[in-house]
Short mmCIF file of C-alpha atoms and ligand atoms in Angstrom, two decimals:
data_model
loop_
_atom_site.label_atom_id
_atom_site.label_comp_id
_atom_site.label_asym_id
_atom_site.label_seq_id
_atom_site.Cartn_x
_atom_site.Cartn_y
_atom_site.Cartn_z
CA MET D 1 9.89 -33.48 59.53
CA ALA D 2 12.06 -31.44 57.16
CA ILE D 3 15.39 -32.91 56.08
CA GLN D 4 18.60 -31.18 57.22
CA ALA D 5 20.96 -30.60 54.32
CA ASN D 6 24.28 -28.68 54.16
CA SER D 7 24.59 -28.73 50.36
CA VAL D 8 22.59 -29.55 47.22
CA SER D 9 24.29 -32.93 46.88
CA ASP D 10 23.53 -33.67 50.53
CA ALA D 11 19.86 -32.87 49.90
CA PHE D 12 19.93 -35.11 46.78
CA THR D 13 21.52 -38.03 48.64
CA GLN D 14 18.84 -37.82 51.36
CA MET D 15 15.96 -37.41 48.85
CA LYS D 16 17.19 -40.42 46.87
CA ALA D 17 17.24 -42.58 50.00
CA LEU D 18 13.72 -41.49 50.90
CA LEU D 19 12.03 -41.29 47.55
CA SER D 20 13.73 -43.45 44.92
CA SER D 21 10.67 -45.84 44.94
CA VAL D 22 8.23 -43.02 43.89
CA VAL D 23 10.20 -40.22 42.19
CA PRO D 24 12.59 -40.68 39.20
CA GLU D 25 16.21 -39.85 39.90
CA ALA D 26 16.41 -37.09 37.27
CA GLU D 27 13.50 -35.27 38.90
CA LEU D 28 15.08 -35.66 42.32
CA ARG D 29 18.33 -34.13 41.02
CA ILE D 30 16.47 -31.00 39.80
CA LYS D 31 14.31 -30.71 42.90
CA ALA D 32 17.26 -31.09 45.30
CA GLU D 33 18.47 -27.60 44.30
CA LEU D 34 15.08 -26.14 45.14
CA VAL D 35 14.81 -28.05 48.39
CA TYR D 36 18.25 -26.82 49.48
CA GLU D 37 17.37 -23.17 48.68
CA ILE D 38 14.01 -23.48 50.50
CA LEU D 39 15.66 -24.97 53.67
CA LYS D 40 18.18 -22.12 53.70
CA LYS D 41 15.59 -19.39 53.25
CA LYS D 42 13.29 -21.01 55.82
CA ASP D 43 16.03 -20.96 58.45
CA GLU D 44 17.08 -17.38 57.54
CA ARG D 45 13.50 -16.16 58.10
CA GLY D 46 12.57 -18.34 61.08
CA ALA D 47 9.66 -19.67 59.05
CA ILE D 48 7.65 -22.85 59.57
CA ILE D 49 6.48 -24.87 56.55
CA LEU D 50 3.36 -26.96 56.86
CA GLY D 51 2.76 -29.82 54.37
CA HIS D 52 -0.69 -31.28 53.87
CA ASN D 53 -0.87 -35.03 53.26
CA TYR D 54 -1.80 -34.42 49.63
CA MET D 55 1.45 -32.70 48.68
CA GLU D 56 3.59 -34.33 46.03
CA PRO D 57 6.30 -36.65 47.51
CA ALA D 58 9.37 -34.54 46.66
CA LEU D 59 7.86 -31.63 48.56
CA PHE D 60 6.06 -33.62 51.32
CA HIS D 61 9.17 -35.52 52.46
CA THR D 62 11.67 -32.66 52.32
CA VAL D 63 10.78 -29.08 53.31
CA PRO D 64 7.79 -29.18 55.71
CA ASP D 65 8.53 -29.05 59.45
CA LEU D 66 5.15 -30.59 60.08
CA VAL D 67 2.98 -32.81 57.87
CA GLY D 68 -0.63 -33.94 58.41
CA ASP D 69 -4.19 -32.77 57.97
CA SER D 70 -5.28 -29.12 57.76
CA LEU D 71 -6.63 -28.46 61.24
CA GLY D 72 -3.87 -30.35 63.01
CA LEU D 73 -1.25 -28.36 61.10
CA SER D 74 -2.91 -25.02 61.86
CA GLN D 75 -3.19 -25.87 65.55
CA ALA D 76 0.44 -27.02 65.74
CA ALA D 77 1.69 -23.88 63.93
CA ALA D 78 -0.27 -21.64 66.34
CA LYS D 79 1.64 -23.17 69.25
CA THR D 80 5.16 -22.32 67.84
CA ASP D 81 6.77 -18.91 67.77
CA ARG D 82 7.98 -19.42 64.16
CA ASN D 83 6.83 -16.77 61.69
CA PRO D 84 5.91 -16.68 58.82
CA ILE D 85 3.81 -19.79 58.37
CA VAL D 86 4.08 -21.16 54.84
CA PHE D 87 1.08 -23.50 54.19
CA CYS D 88 1.72 -26.02 51.45
CA GLY D 89 -1.97 -26.84 50.96
CA VAL D 90 -5.06 -25.11 49.49
CA LYS D 91 -6.44 -21.71 50.31
CA PHE D 92 -9.03 -22.67 52.89
CA MET D 93 -6.33 -24.45 54.84
CA ALA D 94 -4.06 -21.35 54.88
CA GLU D 95 -7.09 -19.35 56.06
CA THR D 96 -7.57 -21.74 58.97
CA ALA D 97 -3.92 -21.13 59.93
CA LYS D 98 -4.61 -17.39 59.86
CA ILE D 99 -7.81 -17.83 61.91
CA LEU D 100 -5.76 -19.49 64.67
CA SER D 101 -2.62 -17.31 64.29
CA PRO D 102 -3.83 -13.80 63.51
CA GLU D 103 -0.62 -12.11 64.56
CA LYS D 104 1.53 -14.18 62.15
CA THR D 105 2.20 -13.82 58.43
CA VAL D 106 0.57 -16.75 56.59
CA LEU D 107 1.71 -17.46 53.06
CA LEU D 108 0.13 -19.77 50.41
CA PRO D 109 2.60 -20.87 47.73
CA ALA D 110 0.16 -20.68 44.77
CA LYS D 111 -2.02 -17.95 43.24
CA GLU D 112 -5.18 -20.01 43.17
CA ALA D 113 -5.14 -23.40 44.95
CA GLY D 114 -8.92 -23.52 45.48
CA CYS D 115 -11.16 -26.47 46.28
CA SER D 116 -14.36 -27.70 44.62
CA LEU D 117 -15.90 -28.41 47.98
CA ALA D 118 -15.06 -25.00 49.56
CA ALA D 119 -16.28 -23.24 46.39
CA ALA D 120 -19.61 -25.16 46.52
CA ILE D 121 -21.08 -22.97 49.25
CA THR D 122 -21.13 -19.22 50.06
CA ALA D 123 -21.89 -17.35 53.24
CA GLN D 124 -25.14 -16.20 51.62
CA ASP D 125 -26.15 -19.81 50.97
CA VAL D 126 -25.71 -20.51 54.68
CA LEU D 127 -27.70 -17.40 55.71
CA ASP D 128 -30.55 -18.43 53.33
CA LEU D 129 -30.53 -21.94 54.70
CA LYS D 130 -30.74 -20.55 58.28
CA GLU D 131 -33.78 -18.56 57.26
CA MET D 132 -35.39 -21.66 55.74
CA PHE D 133 -34.60 -23.79 58.85
CA PRO D 134 -34.86 -21.34 61.73
CA GLY D 135 -33.29 -22.59 64.97
CA ALA D 136 -31.41 -25.50 63.35
CA PRO D 137 -27.69 -25.35 64.36
CA VAL D 138 -25.20 -25.16 61.52
CA ILE D 139 -22.23 -27.60 61.50
CA THR D 140 -19.68 -26.78 58.80
CA TYR D 141 -16.83 -28.93 57.52
CA VAL D 142 -13.43 -27.22 57.86
CA ASN D 143 -13.13 -27.50 54.09
CA THR D 144 -14.82 -24.10 53.70
CA TYR D 145 -13.70 -20.50 53.39
CA ALA D 146 -13.52 -18.22 56.43
CA ASP D 147 -16.65 -16.20 55.62
CA VAL D 148 -18.70 -19.46 55.61
CA LYS D 149 -17.15 -20.56 58.91
CA ALA D 150 -18.03 -17.12 60.28
CA VAL D 151 -21.79 -17.76 59.84
CA THR D 152 -21.61 -21.22 61.31
CA ASP D 153 -22.23 -22.50 64.86
CA ILE D 154 -19.54 -25.13 64.95
CA CYS D 155 -17.01 -26.64 62.56
CA CYS D 156 -16.02 -30.30 62.14
CA THR D 157 -13.32 -32.32 60.45
CA SER D 158 -13.71 -35.63 58.62
CA SER D 159 -12.31 -37.22 61.75
CA ASN D 160 -14.65 -35.76 64.34
CA ALA D 161 -17.82 -35.15 62.25
CA SER D 162 -19.92 -37.81 64.02
CA GLN D 163 -18.76 -36.65 67.40
CA VAL D 164 -19.65 -33.03 66.64
CA MET D 165 -23.05 -34.11 65.35
CA ARG D 166 -23.67 -36.11 68.54
CA SER D 167 -22.83 -33.00 70.62
CA ILE D 168 -25.61 -31.01 69.07
CA ASP D 169 -28.71 -30.68 71.20
CA SER D 170 -31.26 -30.29 68.48
CA ARG D 171 -33.63 -32.60 66.61
CA GLN D 172 -32.55 -31.14 63.24
CA ALA D 173 -29.20 -29.72 62.11
CA LEU D 174 -27.65 -28.28 58.98
CA PHE D 175 -24.50 -30.15 58.00
CA LEU D 176 -22.64 -28.34 55.23
CA PRO D 177 -21.28 -28.44 52.50
CA ASP D 178 -20.16 -32.00 51.72
CA GLU D 179 -23.12 -34.13 50.58
CA TYR D 180 -21.18 -37.37 51.01
CA LEU D 181 -19.57 -36.66 54.39
CA SER D 182 -22.96 -35.64 55.80
CA SER D 183 -24.60 -38.76 54.22
CA ASN D 184 -21.86 -40.98 55.75
CA VAL D 185 -22.43 -39.38 59.15
CA ALA D 186 -26.19 -39.82 58.84
CA ARG D 187 -25.71 -43.46 57.94
CA GLU D 188 -23.34 -44.03 60.89
CA LEU D 189 -25.68 -42.31 63.41
CA GLY D 190 -28.89 -43.82 61.95
CA LYS D 191 -30.32 -40.39 61.07
CA SER D 192 -32.45 -39.29 58.07
CA ILE D 193 -30.97 -36.81 55.63
CA ALA D 194 -32.18 -34.45 52.87
CA ILE D 195 -29.95 -32.45 50.55
CA ALA D 196 -30.36 -28.73 49.84
CA PHE D 197 -29.11 -27.09 46.64
CA ARG D 198 -29.60 -24.05 44.46
CA GLY D 199 -32.15 -24.68 41.66
CA PRO D 200 -31.76 -23.34 38.11
CA ASN D 201 -33.35 -19.98 39.07
CA GLY D 202 -31.15 -19.64 42.16
CA SER D 203 -33.84 -20.55 44.64
CA LEU D 204 -33.17 -23.02 47.43
CA GLU D 205 -34.51 -26.50 46.79
CA ILE D 206 -34.52 -29.63 48.91
CA GLU D 207 -34.10 -33.22 47.67
CA GLY D 208 -35.80 -35.46 50.27
CA ASP D 209 -37.93 -34.76 53.33
CA PRO D 210 -37.39 -31.16 54.66
CA ALA D 211 -38.17 -32.58 58.12
CA ALA D 212 -35.14 -34.90 57.98
CA ASP D 213 -32.74 -35.04 60.93
CA ILE D 214 -29.87 -33.63 58.87
CA ILE D 215 -30.07 -31.11 56.01
CA GLY D 216 -26.95 -31.46 53.89
CA TRP D 217 -25.70 -29.46 50.93
CA ARG D 218 -24.88 -30.53 47.37
CA GLY D 219 -21.15 -29.91 47.63
CA ARG D 220 -18.67 -32.56 46.53
CA CYS D 221 -14.94 -33.08 46.43
CA GLU D 222 -14.09 -33.50 42.75
CA VAL D 223 -11.41 -36.09 43.65
CA HIS D 224 -13.26 -38.35 46.07
CA GLU D 225 -16.51 -38.42 44.07
CA GLN D 226 -14.67 -40.18 41.26
CA PHE D 227 -14.11 -43.48 43.15
CA THR D 228 -16.71 -46.19 42.54
CA VAL D 229 -17.82 -49.48 44.02
CA ASP D 230 -16.64 -51.05 40.73
CA ASP D 231 -13.04 -49.81 41.46
CA ILE D 232 -13.23 -51.71 44.75
CA ALA D 233 -14.78 -54.85 43.23
CA ASN D 234 -12.08 -54.90 40.49
CA ALA D 235 -9.28 -54.53 43.04
CA ARG D 236 -10.70 -57.28 45.25
CA LYS D 237 -11.06 -59.61 42.24
CA GLN D 238 -7.42 -59.09 41.21
CA PHE D 239 -6.04 -59.01 44.78
CA PRO D 240 -8.28 -60.92 47.19
CA ASP D 241 -6.06 -59.97 50.15
CA VAL D 242 -6.31 -56.20 49.55
CA ALA D 243 -7.50 -53.94 52.38
CA VAL D 244 -9.61 -51.11 50.95
CA ILE D 245 -9.53 -47.87 52.83
CA SER D 246 -11.35 -44.72 51.85
CA HIS D 247 -11.94 -41.07 52.85
CA PRO D 248 -15.43 -40.15 54.10
CA GLU D 249 -15.69 -37.54 51.25
CA CYS D 250 -16.30 -40.68 49.05
CA THR D 251 -19.86 -41.73 48.33
CA PRO D 252 -21.73 -43.67 51.04
CA GLU D 253 -21.66 -46.72 48.69
CA VAL D 254 -17.87 -46.57 48.41
CA VAL D 255 -17.45 -46.10 52.19
CA ALA D 256 -19.84 -49.03 52.86
CA ALA D 257 -17.83 -51.26 50.45
CA SER D 258 -14.49 -50.33 52.12
CA ASP D 259 -12.79 -52.12 55.06
CA TYR D 260 -12.12 -48.83 56.82
CA ALA D 261 -12.93 -45.14 56.26
CA GLY D 262 -11.27 -42.20 57.96
CA SER D 263 -9.53 -38.80 57.72
CA THR D 264 -6.16 -38.55 55.92
CA THR D 265 -4.31 -38.80 59.24
CA LYS D 266 -6.35 -41.90 60.27
CA LEU D 267 -5.70 -43.56 56.85
CA VAL D 268 -1.92 -43.04 57.34
CA GLU D 269 -2.14 -44.53 60.85
CA TYR D 270 -4.22 -47.44 59.58
CA VAL D 271 -1.66 -48.47 56.96
CA LYS D 272 1.20 -48.23 59.55
CA LYS D 273 -0.63 -50.37 62.15
CA SER D 274 -2.46 -52.85 59.90
CA HIS D 275 -1.19 -56.40 59.48
CA SER D 276 -2.47 -56.33 55.84
CA LYS D 277 0.33 -56.17 53.23
CA ARG D 278 -1.67 -54.75 50.37
CA PHE D 279 -3.91 -51.63 50.29
CA LEU D 280 -6.17 -49.76 47.95
CA ILE D 281 -6.30 -46.16 49.27
CA LEU D 282 -9.29 -44.24 47.93
CA THR D 283 -8.13 -40.70 48.35
CA GLU D 284 -5.90 -38.15 46.54
CA CYS D 285 -3.17 -40.11 44.76
CA SER D 286 -0.12 -38.18 46.09
CA MET D 287 -1.03 -39.41 49.55
CA GLY D 288 -0.60 -43.01 48.22
CA ASP D 289 2.93 -42.10 47.03
CA ASN D 290 3.71 -40.51 50.38
CA ILE D 291 2.56 -43.65 52.26
CA ILE D 292 4.56 -45.91 49.92
CA ALA D 293 7.74 -43.93 50.64
CA GLU D 294 7.18 -44.39 54.42
CA ASN D 295 6.07 -48.05 54.27
CA PRO D 296 8.33 -49.80 51.76
CA ASP D 297 7.28 -53.18 53.15
CA LYS D 298 3.61 -52.56 52.09
CA ASP D 299 2.15 -52.77 48.68
CA ILE D 300 -0.15 -49.84 47.78
CA LEU D 301 -2.38 -50.10 44.69
CA ARG D 302 -2.72 -46.68 43.12
CA LEU D 303 -5.45 -44.98 41.13
CA CYS D 304 -3.04 -42.28 40.15
CA SER D 305 -5.28 -40.52 37.64
CA VAL D 306 -7.03 -39.04 40.66
CA ARG D 307 -4.87 -36.04 41.47
CA CYS D 308 -6.41 -32.95 43.01
CA PRO D 309 -5.83 -30.12 40.46
CA HIS D 310 -5.79 -27.56 43.34
CA MET D 311 -3.27 -29.38 45.50
CA ASN D 312 -1.20 -29.94 42.36
CA GLN D 313 -0.65 -26.19 42.13
CA ILE D 314 1.58 -26.13 45.17
CA THR D 315 5.13 -26.68 43.98
CA LEU D 316 8.65 -26.38 45.38
CA GLU D 317 9.24 -23.45 42.97
CA ASP D 318 6.32 -21.52 44.43
CA THR D 319 7.21 -22.48 47.99
CA LEU D 320 10.62 -20.86 47.49
CA HIS D 321 9.00 -17.82 45.79
CA ALA D 322 6.53 -17.46 48.74
CA LEU D 323 9.43 -17.31 51.20
CA GLN D 324 11.40 -14.88 49.03
CA ALA D 325 8.56 -12.46 48.17
CA ASP D 326 5.97 -12.92 50.96
CA GLU D 327 3.41 -14.30 48.48
CA GLN D 328 0.55 -15.11 48.55
CA LEU D 329 -0.29 -13.29 51.73
CA ILE D 330 -3.45 -14.58 53.49
CA GLU D 331 -5.47 -11.74 55.01
CA LEU D 332 -8.89 -11.81 56.67
CA PRO D 333 -11.13 -9.03 57.87
CA GLU D 334 -10.93 -9.18 61.67
CA ASP D 335 -14.72 -9.51 62.21
CA ILE D 336 -14.81 -12.52 59.93
CA ARG D 337 -11.70 -14.05 61.49
CA LYS D 338 -13.12 -13.68 65.02
CA ALA D 339 -16.46 -15.17 64.07
CA ALA D 340 -14.77 -18.08 62.24
CA TYR D 341 -12.45 -18.60 65.22
CA ARG D 342 -15.50 -19.10 67.51
CA SER D 343 -16.78 -21.91 65.29
CA VAL D 344 -13.39 -23.61 65.08
CA GLU D 345 -12.82 -23.16 68.84
CA ARG D 346 -16.24 -24.68 69.74
CA MET D 347 -15.16 -27.82 67.77
CA ILE D 348 -11.75 -27.92 69.47
CA GLN D 349 -13.49 -27.79 72.91
CA ILE D 350 -15.34 -31.02 72.07
CA GLY D 351 -11.92 -32.65 71.89
CA PRO D 352 -10.41 -35.27 69.56
CA GLN D 353 -12.51 -38.03 68.02
CA LYS D 354 -13.02 -40.97 70.42
CA ASP D 355 -12.79 -44.21 68.45
S1 SF4 G 401 -8.92 -33.15 47.38
FE1 SF4 G 401 -11.08 -32.44 47.27
S2 SF4 G 401 -11.50 -31.47 49.24
FE2 SF4 G 401 -9.27 -31.64 49.05
S3 SF4 G 401 -8.65 -29.64 48.15
FE3 SF4 G 401 -8.91 -31.11 46.41
S4 SF4 G 401 -11.02 -30.73 45.74
FE4 SF4 G 401 -10.84 -29.82 47.82
#
């Protein structure tokens, strides 16, 4: 929830109380001015600011009205009458907000803010895969662009991926584009998996048995693929009481070696509810900082070299600029938006993940 500040010094005082354990005071002093300006402009315009869990702490804990994961934020924004929606996250997330709120202005506070996973697959890749595996339904992770969602049967999140897979009435399915998320789902459900990719000459190739239950795609998150089983072993050696929690975009080996794996929202809930005092959180490092700020009684070990370069592009400066100049405006052709909406809506109809 955004802070309420009636002056720059009021913003600074509140930010210091919230963030002094993770952000240096000099930085807070500079950022308090921006925070105050953003809050004023947001109220003037009747805007809503959404903050993904991977935003840096001085942004995450100050200006967003809502924080969380990308789909939850887009759904919540669609239910309010606030307009414009400023999405402090990467481009595919802002597109999802536009898919669910076509009548509203959606702004992305960065020129690029891409994603290695979303960039790993195109709509043409999906169409070619459909031709290669006729009749196999296509499940697509929400971390994809709208044109890919538009040629998909149903979307999924990291939280409901297994549930969506179970809902499919077909012996074989395409599960795109995250190689590790699909492998983790296959492992959980006891299904076989093969991975499709583009070969050097651009043709489609398959690693594994093309008759496998799940056909995945060689797309990876450049952040989560960096964590290793050795990172976990080293942390456990140094801190035997550590609870290791990971995101399912990590490799199946890392997920298997963790105490718990779940979406960003589930990882946040896990830390809050767990009786453990010490955690190793294998996901984007700003989320570790955000959890530390909210759980001062818990000790979070950080692997802070692992910052997503795309999420890192969203700054307080650009958030203010987005509100002042209506940049970057997210626009989607209506036929693509409608087709993508159907895939997202089918997933929503399945309901939240049952644990
Ligand atoms: S953390 Fe990974 S999946 Fe998320 S935006 Fe960055 S590259 Fe994409």
